[in-house]
Amino acid sequence: MSSETKEKSGVSRRDFLGLASMGAAVLSSFTLLAGIFRMSKANVRYEESTRFKIGMPDNFPVGTVKKLDDKGVFIFANDDGLHAISSICTHLGCIVAISETGFQCPCHGSKYNENGKVIGGPAPRNLAWLEISQEVDGSLVVDTVREVPVGTKFKINV
Ligand code: FES
């Protein structure tokens, strides 16, 4: 019967099963190699850290405001401590500037008061107040994903 089958289709059942198992073995080998290649690459995200050092406390004399555009944050130093307010407009992400009323966005005109509360324009949310902390070496650190309540001041440990 197998010779009849071979004569009709040109491939015997045995040949077909042999080819199928060979194909499965090749496919399995490729899958294994792909897995090994994937494992050899570290599973790391190359995003910029949300925590960054802003310097030592004496870089922030009382009464000063520092604008760190590359980090998207303002650092205010007052008698009662430091506070950080995000300078990234909550509308579409432009960098806001200090204005007479607080902050103003140059892109679409959103206005915020001195605490970052929206007082005009299309901005949907207030500017965030960000956590400031101090490292063991005394340097100050801001974390742009850790918001703190409005009015939170960081007291410098000298
Ligand atoms: S990005 Fe600031 S108002 Fe549109």
mmCIF file of C-alpha atoms and ligand atoms in Angstrom:
data_model
loop_
_atom_site.group_PDB
_atom_site.id
_atom_site.type_symbol
_atom_site.label_atom_id
_atom_site.label_comp_id
_atom_site.label_asym_id
_atom_site.label_seq_id
_atom_site.Cartn_x
_atom_site.Cartn_y
_atom_site.Cartn_z
ATOM 1 C CA MET A 1 0.000 0.000 0.000
ATOM 2 C CA SER A 2 2.788 2.437 0.794
ATOM 3 C CA SER A 3 4.234 2.000 -2.644
ATOM 4 C CA GLU A 4 0.777 2.791 -4.037
ATOM 5 C CA THR A 5 0.582 5.946 -1.966
ATOM 6 C CA LYS A 6 4.076 6.947 -3.056
ATOM 7 C CA GLU A 7 3.194 6.361 -6.648
ATOM 8 C CA LYS A 8 0.061 8.477 -6.416
ATOM 9 C CA SER A 9 1.449 11.521 -4.572
ATOM 10 C CA GLY A 10 5.180 11.112 -5.043
ATOM 11 C CA VAL A 11 5.846 11.258 -1.225
ATOM 12 C CA SER A 12 5.365 8.336 1.092
ATOM 13 C CA ARG A 13 3.864 8.709 4.559
ATOM 14 C CA ARG A 14 7.261 7.847 6.046
ATOM 15 C CA ASP A 15 8.973 10.531 3.980
ATOM 16 C CA PHE A 16 6.317 13.063 4.934
ATOM 17 C CA LEU A 17 6.671 12.330 8.660
ATOM 18 C CA GLY A 18 10.442 12.521 8.344
ATOM 19 C CA LEU A 19 10.246 15.933 6.678
ATOM 20 C CA ALA A 20 7.696 17.163 9.222
ATOM 21 C CA SER A 21 9.866 16.114 12.169
ATOM 22 C CA MET A 22 12.916 17.697 10.518
ATOM 23 C CA GLY A 23 10.976 20.946 10.070
ATOM 24 C CA ALA A 24 9.840 20.873 13.701
ATOM 25 C CA ALA A 25 13.437 20.331 14.829
ATOM 26 C CA VAL A 26 14.677 23.283 12.732
ATOM 27 C CA LEU A 27 11.876 25.515 14.022
ATOM 28 C CA SER A 28 12.635 24.509 17.615
ATOM 29 C CA SER A 29 16.317 25.283 17.071
ATOM 30 C CA PHE A 30 15.513 28.780 15.773
ATOM 31 C CA THR A 31 13.202 29.409 18.710
ATOM 32 C CA LEU A 32 15.901 28.259 21.119
ATOM 33 C CA LEU A 33 18.506 30.503 19.461
ATOM 34 C CA ALA A 34 16.118 33.457 19.547
ATOM 35 C CA GLY A 35 15.560 32.852 23.276
ATOM 36 C CA ILE A 36 19.301 32.638 23.949
ATOM 37 C CA PHE A 37 19.904 35.838 21.957
ATOM 38 C CA ARG A 38 17.150 37.647 23.893
ATOM 39 C CA MET A 39 18.536 36.469 27.244
ATOM 40 C CA SER A 40 22.002 37.772 26.379
ATOM 41 C CA LYS A 41 20.647 41.345 26.238
ATOM 42 C CA ALA A 42 20.066 43.002 29.606
ATOM 43 C CA ASN A 43 16.455 43.860 30.363
ATOM 44 C CA VAL A 44 17.214 47.507 31.100
ATOM 45 C CA ARG A 45 15.241 50.668 30.415
ATOM 46 C CA TYR A 46 17.461 53.493 29.254
ATOM 47 C CA GLU A 47 15.350 56.375 30.513
ATOM 48 C CA GLU A 48 16.712 59.322 32.392
ATOM 49 C CA SER A 49 16.304 59.011 36.129
ATOM 50 C CA THR A 50 13.508 61.002 37.745
ATOM 51 C CA ARG A 51 15.818 61.730 40.710
ATOM 52 C CA PHE A 52 18.613 64.217 40.223
ATOM 53 C CA LYS A 53 20.979 66.216 42.390
ATOM 54 C CA ILE A 54 20.541 69.962 42.397
ATOM 55 C CA GLY A 55 23.636 70.798 44.413
ATOM 56 C CA MET A 56 24.593 71.654 47.952
ATOM 57 C CA PRO A 57 22.326 73.755 50.208
ATOM 58 C CA ASP A 58 24.604 76.788 50.031
ATOM 59 C CA ASN A 59 23.803 77.002 46.305
ATOM 60 C CA PHE A 60 20.355 78.218 47.330
ATOM 61 C CA PRO A 61 20.639 81.429 49.351
ATOM 62 C CA VAL A 62 17.431 82.694 50.930
ATOM 63 C CA GLY A 63 15.419 84.828 48.531
ATOM 64 C CA THR A 64 16.643 83.156 45.342
ATOM 65 C CA VAL A 65 14.882 81.214 42.607
ATOM 66 C CA LYS A 66 16.778 78.794 40.383
ATOM 67 C CA LYS A 67 15.255 77.591 37.131
ATOM 68 C CA LEU A 68 16.587 74.251 35.973
ATOM 69 C CA ASP A 69 15.136 74.096 32.447
ATOM 70 C CA ASP A 70 16.841 70.836 31.536
ATOM 71 C CA LYS A 71 15.173 69.206 34.555
ATOM 72 C CA GLY A 72 11.874 71.070 34.315
ATOM 73 C CA VAL A 73 11.871 72.485 37.819
ATOM 74 C CA PHE A 74 12.110 75.734 39.777
ATOM 75 C CA ILE A 75 13.811 75.754 43.186
ATOM 76 C CA PHE A 76 12.672 78.492 45.539
ATOM 77 C CA ALA A 77 14.640 79.342 48.679
ATOM 78 C CA ASN A 78 12.788 81.237 51.399
ATOM 79 C CA ASP A 79 13.234 81.852 55.117
ATOM 80 C CA ASP A 80 11.115 78.794 55.885
ATOM 81 C CA GLY A 81 13.007 76.412 53.566
ATOM 82 C CA LEU A 82 13.213 75.223 49.988
ATOM 83 C CA HIS A 83 10.478 74.096 47.669
ATOM 84 C CA ALA A 84 10.494 72.755 44.124
ATOM 85 C CA ILE A 85 7.753 73.448 41.601
ATOM 86 C CA SER A 86 7.602 71.744 38.230
ATOM 87 C CA SER A 87 8.157 74.129 35.319
ATOM 88 C CA ILE A 88 6.419 71.805 32.856
ATOM 89 C CA CYS A 89 3.076 73.186 31.746
ATOM 90 C CA THR A 90 0.277 70.726 32.398
ATOM 91 C CA HIS A 91 -1.357 71.567 29.059
ATOM 92 C CA LEU A 92 1.113 70.237 26.482
ATOM 93 C CA GLY A 93 4.413 70.288 28.315
ATOM 94 C CA CYS A 94 6.055 73.598 27.428
ATOM 95 C CA ILE A 95 8.391 75.148 30.002
ATOM 96 C CA VAL A 96 6.664 77.928 31.900
ATOM 97 C CA ALA A 97 8.320 81.197 32.860
ATOM 98 C CA ILE A 98 8.024 83.239 36.030
ATOM 99 C CA SER A 99 5.546 86.080 35.619
ATOM 100 C CA GLU A 100 4.018 88.847 37.716
ATOM 101 C CA THR A 101 1.201 86.583 38.891
ATOM 102 C CA GLY A 102 3.315 83.457 39.316
ATOM 103 C CA PHE A 103 4.012 81.498 36.154
ATOM 104 C CA GLN A 104 2.980 81.832 32.529
ATOM 105 C CA CYS A 105 3.292 79.408 29.650
ATOM 106 C CA PRO A 106 4.603 80.898 26.396
ATOM 107 C CA CYS A 107 2.907 78.301 24.197
ATOM 108 C CA HIS A 108 -0.841 78.750 24.711
ATOM 109 C CA GLY A 109 -0.997 81.267 27.514
ATOM 110 C CA SER A 110 -1.802 79.194 30.575
ATOM 111 C CA LYS A 111 -1.323 81.150 33.768
ATOM 112 C CA TYR A 112 -0.570 79.849 37.249
ATOM 113 C CA ASN A 113 -0.328 81.688 40.545
ATOM 114 C CA GLU A 114 2.838 81.653 42.682
ATOM 115 C CA ASN A 115 1.840 78.249 44.117
ATOM 116 C CA GLY A 116 1.325 76.753 40.662
ATOM 117 C CA LYS A 117 -2.484 76.868 40.787
ATOM 118 C CA VAL A 118 -4.100 77.344 37.367
ATOM 119 C CA ILE A 119 -5.645 80.815 37.079
ATOM 120 C CA GLY A 120 -6.113 80.984 33.323
ATOM 121 C CA GLY A 121 -5.627 79.325 29.972
ATOM 122 C CA PRO A 122 -6.066 75.739 28.857
ATOM 123 C CA ALA A 123 -3.900 74.010 31.491
ATOM 124 C CA PRO A 124 -5.942 71.192 33.035
ATOM 125 C CA ARG A 125 -3.962 70.810 36.281
ATOM 126 C CA ASN A 126 -1.836 72.827 38.679
ATOM 127 C CA LEU A 127 1.952 72.746 38.527
ATOM 128 C CA ALA A 128 3.278 69.991 40.755
ATOM 129 C CA TRP A 129 5.223 70.603 43.926
ATOM 130 C CA LEU A 130 8.063 68.096 43.965
ATOM 131 C CA GLU A 131 9.833 66.323 46.783
ATOM 132 C CA ILE A 132 13.233 67.588 47.851
ATOM 133 C CA SER A 133 15.458 65.355 49.945
ATOM 134 C CA GLN A 134 19.031 65.414 51.148
ATOM 135 C CA GLU A 135 21.676 62.778 50.528
ATOM 136 C CA VAL A 136 24.144 61.615 53.143
ATOM 137 C CA ASP A 137 26.839 63.780 51.531
ATOM 138 C CA GLY A 138 24.608 66.843 52.064
ATOM 139 C CA SER A 139 23.605 67.349 48.446
ATOM 140 C CA LEU A 140 19.974 68.057 47.655
ATOM 141 C CA VAL A 141 17.910 65.810 45.411
ATOM 142 C CA VAL A 142 14.640 66.414 43.568
ATOM 143 C CA ASP A 143 12.415 63.595 42.408
ATOM 144 C CA THR A 144 10.074 64.629 39.596
ATOM 145 C CA VAL A 145 7.626 61.778 40.156
ATOM 146 C CA ARG A 146 7.183 62.342 43.890
ATOM 147 C CA GLU A 147 4.719 65.133 44.416
ATOM 148 C CA VAL A 148 4.234 66.796 47.776
ATOM 149 C CA PRO A 149 1.298 68.893 49.018
ATOM 150 C CA VAL A 150 1.323 72.572 48.092
ATOM 151 C CA GLY A 151 3.157 74.523 50.761
ATOM 152 C CA THR A 152 5.546 71.709 51.736
ATOM 153 C CA LYS A 153 8.953 73.187 52.546
ATOM 154 C CA PHE A 154 12.222 71.343 52.870
ATOM 155 C CA LYS A 155 14.253 72.378 55.891
ATOM 156 C CA ILE A 156 17.949 72.143 55.225
ATOM 157 C CA ASN A 157 20.013 70.070 57.655
ATOM 158 C CA VAL A 158 23.377 71.749 57.986
HETATM 159 S S1 FES B 1 1.634 74.029 26.654
HETATM 160 FE FE1 FES B 1 1.332 75.528 28.136
HETATM 161 S S2 FES B 1 -0.541 76.411 27.627
HETATM 162 FE FE2 FES B 1 -0.270 74.901 26.120
#
